[in-house]
PDB file of C-alpha atoms in Angstrom:
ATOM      1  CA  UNK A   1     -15.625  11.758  -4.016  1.00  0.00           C
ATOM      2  CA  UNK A   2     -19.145  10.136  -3.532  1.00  0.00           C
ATOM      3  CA  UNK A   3     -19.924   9.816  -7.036  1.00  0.00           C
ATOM      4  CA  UNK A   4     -20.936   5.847  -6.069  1.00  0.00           C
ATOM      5  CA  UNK A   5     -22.357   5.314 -10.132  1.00  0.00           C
ATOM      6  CA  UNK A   6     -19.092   6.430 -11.560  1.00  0.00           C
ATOM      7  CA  UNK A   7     -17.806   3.317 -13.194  1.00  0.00           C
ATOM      8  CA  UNK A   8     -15.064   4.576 -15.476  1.00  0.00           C
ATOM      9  CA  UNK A   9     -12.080   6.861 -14.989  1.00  0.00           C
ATOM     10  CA  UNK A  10     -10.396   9.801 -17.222  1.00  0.00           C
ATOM     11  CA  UNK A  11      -6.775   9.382 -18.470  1.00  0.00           C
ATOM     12  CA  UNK A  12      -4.534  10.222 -16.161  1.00  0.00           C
ATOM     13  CA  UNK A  13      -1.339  10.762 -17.994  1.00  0.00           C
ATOM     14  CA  UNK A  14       0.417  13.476 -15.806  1.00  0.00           C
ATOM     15  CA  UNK A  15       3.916  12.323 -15.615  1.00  0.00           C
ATOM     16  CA  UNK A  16       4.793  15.154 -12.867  1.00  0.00           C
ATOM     17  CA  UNK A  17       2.308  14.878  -9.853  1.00  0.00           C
ATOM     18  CA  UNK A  18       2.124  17.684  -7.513  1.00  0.00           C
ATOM     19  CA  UNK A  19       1.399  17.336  -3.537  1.00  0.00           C
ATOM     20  CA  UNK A  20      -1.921  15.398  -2.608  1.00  0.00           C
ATOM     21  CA  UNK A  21      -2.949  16.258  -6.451  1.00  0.00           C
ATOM     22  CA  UNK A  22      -5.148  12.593  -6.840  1.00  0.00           C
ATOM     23  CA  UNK A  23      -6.156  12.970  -3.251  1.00  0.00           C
ATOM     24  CA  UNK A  24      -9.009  10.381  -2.375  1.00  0.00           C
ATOM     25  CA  UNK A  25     -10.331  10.938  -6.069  1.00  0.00           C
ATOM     26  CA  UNK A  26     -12.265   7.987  -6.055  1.00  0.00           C
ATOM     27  CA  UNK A  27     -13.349   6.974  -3.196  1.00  0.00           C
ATOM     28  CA  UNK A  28     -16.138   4.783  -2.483  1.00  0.00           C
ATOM     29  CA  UNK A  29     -16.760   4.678  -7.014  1.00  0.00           C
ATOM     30  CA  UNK A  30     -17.831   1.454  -8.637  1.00  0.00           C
ATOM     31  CA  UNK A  31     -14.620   2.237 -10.639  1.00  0.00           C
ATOM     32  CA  UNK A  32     -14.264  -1.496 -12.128  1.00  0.00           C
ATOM     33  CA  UNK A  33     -10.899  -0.510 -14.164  1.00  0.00           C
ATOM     34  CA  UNK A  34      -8.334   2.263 -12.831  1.00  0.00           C
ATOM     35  CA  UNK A  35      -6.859   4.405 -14.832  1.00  0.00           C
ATOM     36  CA  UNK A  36      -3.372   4.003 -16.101  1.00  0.00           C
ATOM     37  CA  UNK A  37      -0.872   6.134 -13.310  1.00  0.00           C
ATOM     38  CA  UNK A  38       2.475   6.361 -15.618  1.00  0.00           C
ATOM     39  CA  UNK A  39       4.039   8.722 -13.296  1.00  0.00           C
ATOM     40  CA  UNK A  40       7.784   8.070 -12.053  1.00  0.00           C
ATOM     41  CA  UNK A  41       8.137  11.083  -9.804  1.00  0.00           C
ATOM     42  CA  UNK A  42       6.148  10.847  -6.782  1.00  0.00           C
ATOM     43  CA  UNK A  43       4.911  13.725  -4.798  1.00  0.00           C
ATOM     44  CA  UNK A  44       3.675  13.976  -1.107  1.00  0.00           C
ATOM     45  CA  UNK A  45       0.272  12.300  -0.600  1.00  0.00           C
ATOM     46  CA  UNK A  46      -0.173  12.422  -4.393  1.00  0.00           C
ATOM     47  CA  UNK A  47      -2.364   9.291  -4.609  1.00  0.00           C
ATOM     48  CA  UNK A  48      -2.847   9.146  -1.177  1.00  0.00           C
ATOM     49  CA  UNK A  49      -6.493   7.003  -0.249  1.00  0.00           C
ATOM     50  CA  UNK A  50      -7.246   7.064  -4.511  1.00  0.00           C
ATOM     51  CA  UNK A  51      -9.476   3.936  -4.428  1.00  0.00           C
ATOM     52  CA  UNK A  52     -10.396   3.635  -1.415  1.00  0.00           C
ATOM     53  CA  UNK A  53     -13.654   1.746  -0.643  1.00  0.00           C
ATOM     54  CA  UNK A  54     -13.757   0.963  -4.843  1.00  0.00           C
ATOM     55  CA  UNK A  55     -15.022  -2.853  -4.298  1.00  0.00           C
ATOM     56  CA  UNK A  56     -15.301  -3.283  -8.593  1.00  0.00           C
ATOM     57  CA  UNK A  57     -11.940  -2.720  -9.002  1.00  0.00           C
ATOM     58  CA  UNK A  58     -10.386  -6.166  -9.497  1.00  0.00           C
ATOM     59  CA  UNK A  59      -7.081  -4.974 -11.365  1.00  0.00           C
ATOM     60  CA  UNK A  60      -4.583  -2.549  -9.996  1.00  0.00           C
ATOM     61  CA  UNK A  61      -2.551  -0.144 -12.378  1.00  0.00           C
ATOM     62  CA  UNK A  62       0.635  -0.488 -12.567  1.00  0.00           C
ATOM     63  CA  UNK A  63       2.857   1.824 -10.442  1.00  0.00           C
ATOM     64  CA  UNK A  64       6.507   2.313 -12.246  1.00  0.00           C
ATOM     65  CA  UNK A  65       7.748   4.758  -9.252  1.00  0.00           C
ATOM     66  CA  UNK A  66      11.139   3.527  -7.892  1.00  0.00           C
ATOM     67  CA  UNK A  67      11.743   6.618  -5.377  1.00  0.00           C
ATOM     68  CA  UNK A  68       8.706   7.860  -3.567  1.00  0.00           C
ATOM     69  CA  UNK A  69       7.919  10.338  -1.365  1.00  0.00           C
ATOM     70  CA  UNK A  70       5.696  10.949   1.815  1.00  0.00           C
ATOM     71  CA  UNK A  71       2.575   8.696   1.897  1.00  0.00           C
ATOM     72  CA  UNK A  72       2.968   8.593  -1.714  1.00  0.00           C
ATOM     73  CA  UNK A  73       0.930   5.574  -2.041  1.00  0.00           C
ATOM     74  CA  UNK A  74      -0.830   5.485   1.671  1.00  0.00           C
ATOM     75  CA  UNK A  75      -4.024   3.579   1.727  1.00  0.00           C
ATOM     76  CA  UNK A  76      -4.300   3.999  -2.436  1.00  0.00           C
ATOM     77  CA  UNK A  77      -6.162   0.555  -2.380  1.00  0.00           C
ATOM     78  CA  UNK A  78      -8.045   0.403   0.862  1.00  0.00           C
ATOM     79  CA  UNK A  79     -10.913  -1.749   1.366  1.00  0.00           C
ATOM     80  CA  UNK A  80     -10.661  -2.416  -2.266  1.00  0.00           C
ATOM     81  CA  UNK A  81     -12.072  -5.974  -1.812  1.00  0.00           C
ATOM     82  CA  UNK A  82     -12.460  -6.527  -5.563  1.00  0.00           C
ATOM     83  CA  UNK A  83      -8.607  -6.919  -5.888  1.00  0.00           C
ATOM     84  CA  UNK A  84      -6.945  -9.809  -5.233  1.00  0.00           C
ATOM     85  CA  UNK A  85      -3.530  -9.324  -6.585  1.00  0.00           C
ATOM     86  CA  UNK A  86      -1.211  -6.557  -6.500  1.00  0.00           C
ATOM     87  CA  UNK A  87       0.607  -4.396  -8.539  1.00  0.00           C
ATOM     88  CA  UNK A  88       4.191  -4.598  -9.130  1.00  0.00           C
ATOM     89  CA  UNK A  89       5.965  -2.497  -6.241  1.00  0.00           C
ATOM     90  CA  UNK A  90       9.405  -2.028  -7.896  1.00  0.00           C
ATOM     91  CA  UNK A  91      10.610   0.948  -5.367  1.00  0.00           C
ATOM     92  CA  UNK A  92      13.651   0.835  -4.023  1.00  0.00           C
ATOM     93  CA  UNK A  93      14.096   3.944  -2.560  1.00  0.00           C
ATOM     94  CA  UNK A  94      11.357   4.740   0.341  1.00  0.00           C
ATOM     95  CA  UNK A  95       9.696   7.645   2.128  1.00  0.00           C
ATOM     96  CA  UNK A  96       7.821   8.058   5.571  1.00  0.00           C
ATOM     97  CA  UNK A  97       4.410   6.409   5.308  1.00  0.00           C
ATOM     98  CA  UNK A  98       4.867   6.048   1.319  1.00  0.00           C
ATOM     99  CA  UNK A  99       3.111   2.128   1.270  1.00  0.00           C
ATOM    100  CA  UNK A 100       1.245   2.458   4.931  1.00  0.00           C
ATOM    101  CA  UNK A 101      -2.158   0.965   4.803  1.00  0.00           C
ATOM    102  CA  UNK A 102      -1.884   0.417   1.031  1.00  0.00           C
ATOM    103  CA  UNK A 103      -4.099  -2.669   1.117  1.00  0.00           C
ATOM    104  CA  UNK A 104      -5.601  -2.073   4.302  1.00  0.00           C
ATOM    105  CA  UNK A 105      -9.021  -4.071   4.670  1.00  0.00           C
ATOM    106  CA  UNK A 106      -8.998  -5.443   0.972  1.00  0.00           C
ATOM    107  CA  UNK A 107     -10.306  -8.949   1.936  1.00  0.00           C
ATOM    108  CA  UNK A 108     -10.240 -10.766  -1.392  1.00  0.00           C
ATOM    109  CA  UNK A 109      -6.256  -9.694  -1.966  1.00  0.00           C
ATOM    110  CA  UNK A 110      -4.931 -13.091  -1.934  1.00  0.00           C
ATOM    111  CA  UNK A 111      -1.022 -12.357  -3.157  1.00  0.00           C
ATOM    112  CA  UNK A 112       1.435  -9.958  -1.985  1.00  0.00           C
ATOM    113  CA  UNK A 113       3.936  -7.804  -4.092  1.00  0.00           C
ATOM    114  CA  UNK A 114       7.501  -8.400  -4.372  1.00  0.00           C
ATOM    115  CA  UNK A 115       8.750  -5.508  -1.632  1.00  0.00           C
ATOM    116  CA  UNK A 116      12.354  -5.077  -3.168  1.00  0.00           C
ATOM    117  CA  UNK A 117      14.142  -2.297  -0.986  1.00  0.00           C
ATOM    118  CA  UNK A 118      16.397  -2.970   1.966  1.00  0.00           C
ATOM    119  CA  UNK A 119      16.730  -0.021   3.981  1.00  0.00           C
ATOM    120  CA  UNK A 120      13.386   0.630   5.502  1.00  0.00           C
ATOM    121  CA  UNK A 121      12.434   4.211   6.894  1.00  0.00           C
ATOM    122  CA  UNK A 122       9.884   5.157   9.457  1.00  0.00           C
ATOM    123  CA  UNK A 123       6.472   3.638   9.093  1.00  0.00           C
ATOM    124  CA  UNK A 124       7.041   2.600   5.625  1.00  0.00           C
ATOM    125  CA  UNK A 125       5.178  -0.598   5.599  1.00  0.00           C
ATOM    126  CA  UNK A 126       3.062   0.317   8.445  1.00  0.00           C
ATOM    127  CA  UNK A 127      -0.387  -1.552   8.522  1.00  0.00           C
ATOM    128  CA  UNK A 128       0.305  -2.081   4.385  1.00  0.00           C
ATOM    129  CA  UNK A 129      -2.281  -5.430   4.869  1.00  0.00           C
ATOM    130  CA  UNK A 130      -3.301  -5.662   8.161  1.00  0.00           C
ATOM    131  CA  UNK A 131      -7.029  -7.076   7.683  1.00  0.00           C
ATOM    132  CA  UNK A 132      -6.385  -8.327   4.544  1.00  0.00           C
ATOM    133  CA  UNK A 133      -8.191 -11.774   5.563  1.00  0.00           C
ATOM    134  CA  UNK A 134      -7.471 -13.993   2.021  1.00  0.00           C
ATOM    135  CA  UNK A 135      -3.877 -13.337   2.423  1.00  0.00           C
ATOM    136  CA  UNK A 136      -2.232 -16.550   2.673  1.00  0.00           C
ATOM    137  CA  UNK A 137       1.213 -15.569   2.149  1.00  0.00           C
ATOM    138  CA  UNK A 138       3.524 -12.781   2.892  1.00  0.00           C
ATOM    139  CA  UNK A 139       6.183 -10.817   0.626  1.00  0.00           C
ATOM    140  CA  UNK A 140       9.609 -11.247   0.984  1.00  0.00           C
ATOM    141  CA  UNK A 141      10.763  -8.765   3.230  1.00  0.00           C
ATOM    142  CA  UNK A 142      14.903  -8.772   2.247  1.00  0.00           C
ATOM    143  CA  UNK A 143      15.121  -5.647   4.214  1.00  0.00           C
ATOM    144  CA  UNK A 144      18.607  -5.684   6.407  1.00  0.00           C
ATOM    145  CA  UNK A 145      18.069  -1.675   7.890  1.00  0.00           C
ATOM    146  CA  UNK A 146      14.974  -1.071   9.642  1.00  0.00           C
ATOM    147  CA  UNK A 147      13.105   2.235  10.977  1.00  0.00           C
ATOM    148  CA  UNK A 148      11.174   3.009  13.235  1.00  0.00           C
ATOM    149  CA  UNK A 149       7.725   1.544  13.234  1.00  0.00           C
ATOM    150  CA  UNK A 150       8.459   0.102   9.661  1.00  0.00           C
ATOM    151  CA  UNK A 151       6.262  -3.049  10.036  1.00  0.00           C
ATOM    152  CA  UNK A 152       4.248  -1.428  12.235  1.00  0.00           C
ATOM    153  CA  UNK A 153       0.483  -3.976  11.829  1.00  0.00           C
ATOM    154  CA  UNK A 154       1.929  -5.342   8.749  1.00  0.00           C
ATOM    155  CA  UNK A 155      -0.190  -8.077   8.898  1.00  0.00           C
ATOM    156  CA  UNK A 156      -2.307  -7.454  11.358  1.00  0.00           C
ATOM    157  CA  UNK A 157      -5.506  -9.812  11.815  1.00  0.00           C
ATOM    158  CA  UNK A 158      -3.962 -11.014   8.373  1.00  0.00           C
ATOM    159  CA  UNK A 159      -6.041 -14.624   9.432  1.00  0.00           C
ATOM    160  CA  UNK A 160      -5.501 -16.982   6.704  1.00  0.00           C
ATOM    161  CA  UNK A 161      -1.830 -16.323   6.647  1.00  0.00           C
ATOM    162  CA  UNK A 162      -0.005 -19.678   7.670  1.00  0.00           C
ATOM    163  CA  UNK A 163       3.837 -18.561   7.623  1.00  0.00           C
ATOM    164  CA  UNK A 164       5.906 -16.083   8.411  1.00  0.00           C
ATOM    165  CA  UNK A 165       8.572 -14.344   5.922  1.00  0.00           C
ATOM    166  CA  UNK A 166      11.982 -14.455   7.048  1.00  0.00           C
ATOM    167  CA  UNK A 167      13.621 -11.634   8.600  1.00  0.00           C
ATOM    168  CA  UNK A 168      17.267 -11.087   7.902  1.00  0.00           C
ATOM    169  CA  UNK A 169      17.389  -8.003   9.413  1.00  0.00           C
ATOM    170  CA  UNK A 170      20.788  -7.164  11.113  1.00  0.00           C
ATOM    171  CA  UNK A 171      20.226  -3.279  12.161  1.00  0.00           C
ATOM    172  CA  UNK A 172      16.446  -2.760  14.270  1.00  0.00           C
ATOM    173  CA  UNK A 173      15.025   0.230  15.524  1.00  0.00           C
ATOM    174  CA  UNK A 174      12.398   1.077  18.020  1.00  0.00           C
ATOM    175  CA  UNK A 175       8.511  -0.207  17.658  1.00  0.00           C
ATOM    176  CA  UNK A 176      10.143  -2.239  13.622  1.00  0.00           C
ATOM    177  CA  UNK A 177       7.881  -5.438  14.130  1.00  0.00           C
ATOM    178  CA  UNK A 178       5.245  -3.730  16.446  1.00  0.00           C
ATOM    179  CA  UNK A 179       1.952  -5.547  15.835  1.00  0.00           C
ATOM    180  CA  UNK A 180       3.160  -7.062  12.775  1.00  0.00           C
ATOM    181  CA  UNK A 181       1.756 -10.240  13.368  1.00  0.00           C
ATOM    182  CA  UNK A 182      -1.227  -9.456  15.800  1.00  0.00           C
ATOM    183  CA  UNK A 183      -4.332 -11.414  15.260  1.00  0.00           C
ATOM    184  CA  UNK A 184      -2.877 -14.182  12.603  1.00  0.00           C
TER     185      UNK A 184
END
């Protein structure tokens, strides 16, 4: 952290993470290529804030996880205004927090992943792009069983965003679409 001249990363090819092991590792870099993160397992916090504040970075790494874990993934890309398309979020099976504030405050992200699971748990989504301001459209959200604050902010002050995904959702739960569109 604070190493603002580091440009280029070490391989990372750890295929079993442990908790909050690439913790904020890069934060606030000039990091203008991320390092390949071929891990399947996911562990709590493991890349939890990674890039945050890395404005080079205009290409995300691919993330292969399909079952994550606790905040797994929480604010990995934030204010990472560089990007402006995602990865690939192939997951299927979710954890508390695991994609909350993923993208949060990455202003040139102009494309959002396909978000492929359909039972949601608690905060999940939460803030994922809220002040993502070149956003113009949303994900489809397919989701049918929804958690507690799952789309908590989703898109919050998301302001070039002109529609709204559907929302087939049959089974809600308390605070699901709280903020989700606030500020659009």
């Amino acid at each position: 952290q604070h190493c603002a001249g580091l440009t280029t990363a070490p391989e990372l090819p750890v295929m079993t993470l442990a908790e909050s092991c690439y913790r904020q590792m890069f934060v606030g870099t000039s990091l203008t290529t991320a390092p390949k993160l071929p891990a399947t397992t996911m562990a709590p916090y493991c890349y939890y804030q990674m890039f945050w504040d890395c404005d080079e970075l205009t290409a995300a790494p691919e993330l292969p996880a399909t079952t994550l874990a606790e905040r797994c993934y929480q604010g990995i890309f934030r204010d990472c205004d560089g990007l402006t398309t995602a990865p690939e979020l192939p997951a299927t099976t979710l954890a508390e927090g695991c994609y909350a504030e993923m993208f949060y405050e990455s202003d040139g992200l102009t494309t959002a992943p396909i978000l492929p699971a359909t039972t949601l748990v608690k905060r999940c989504y939460s803030y994922m792009f809220s002040d993502c301001t070149s956003l113009t459209t949303p994900p489809e959200l397919p989701a049918t069983v929804l958690a507690n604050s799952c789309y908590n902010g989703m898109f919050y002050n998301c302001t070039s965003l002109t529609i709204a995904p559907e929302l087939p959702a049959t089974t809600l739960a308390n605070d699901c679409y709280y903020f989700m569109f606030k500020g659009c």
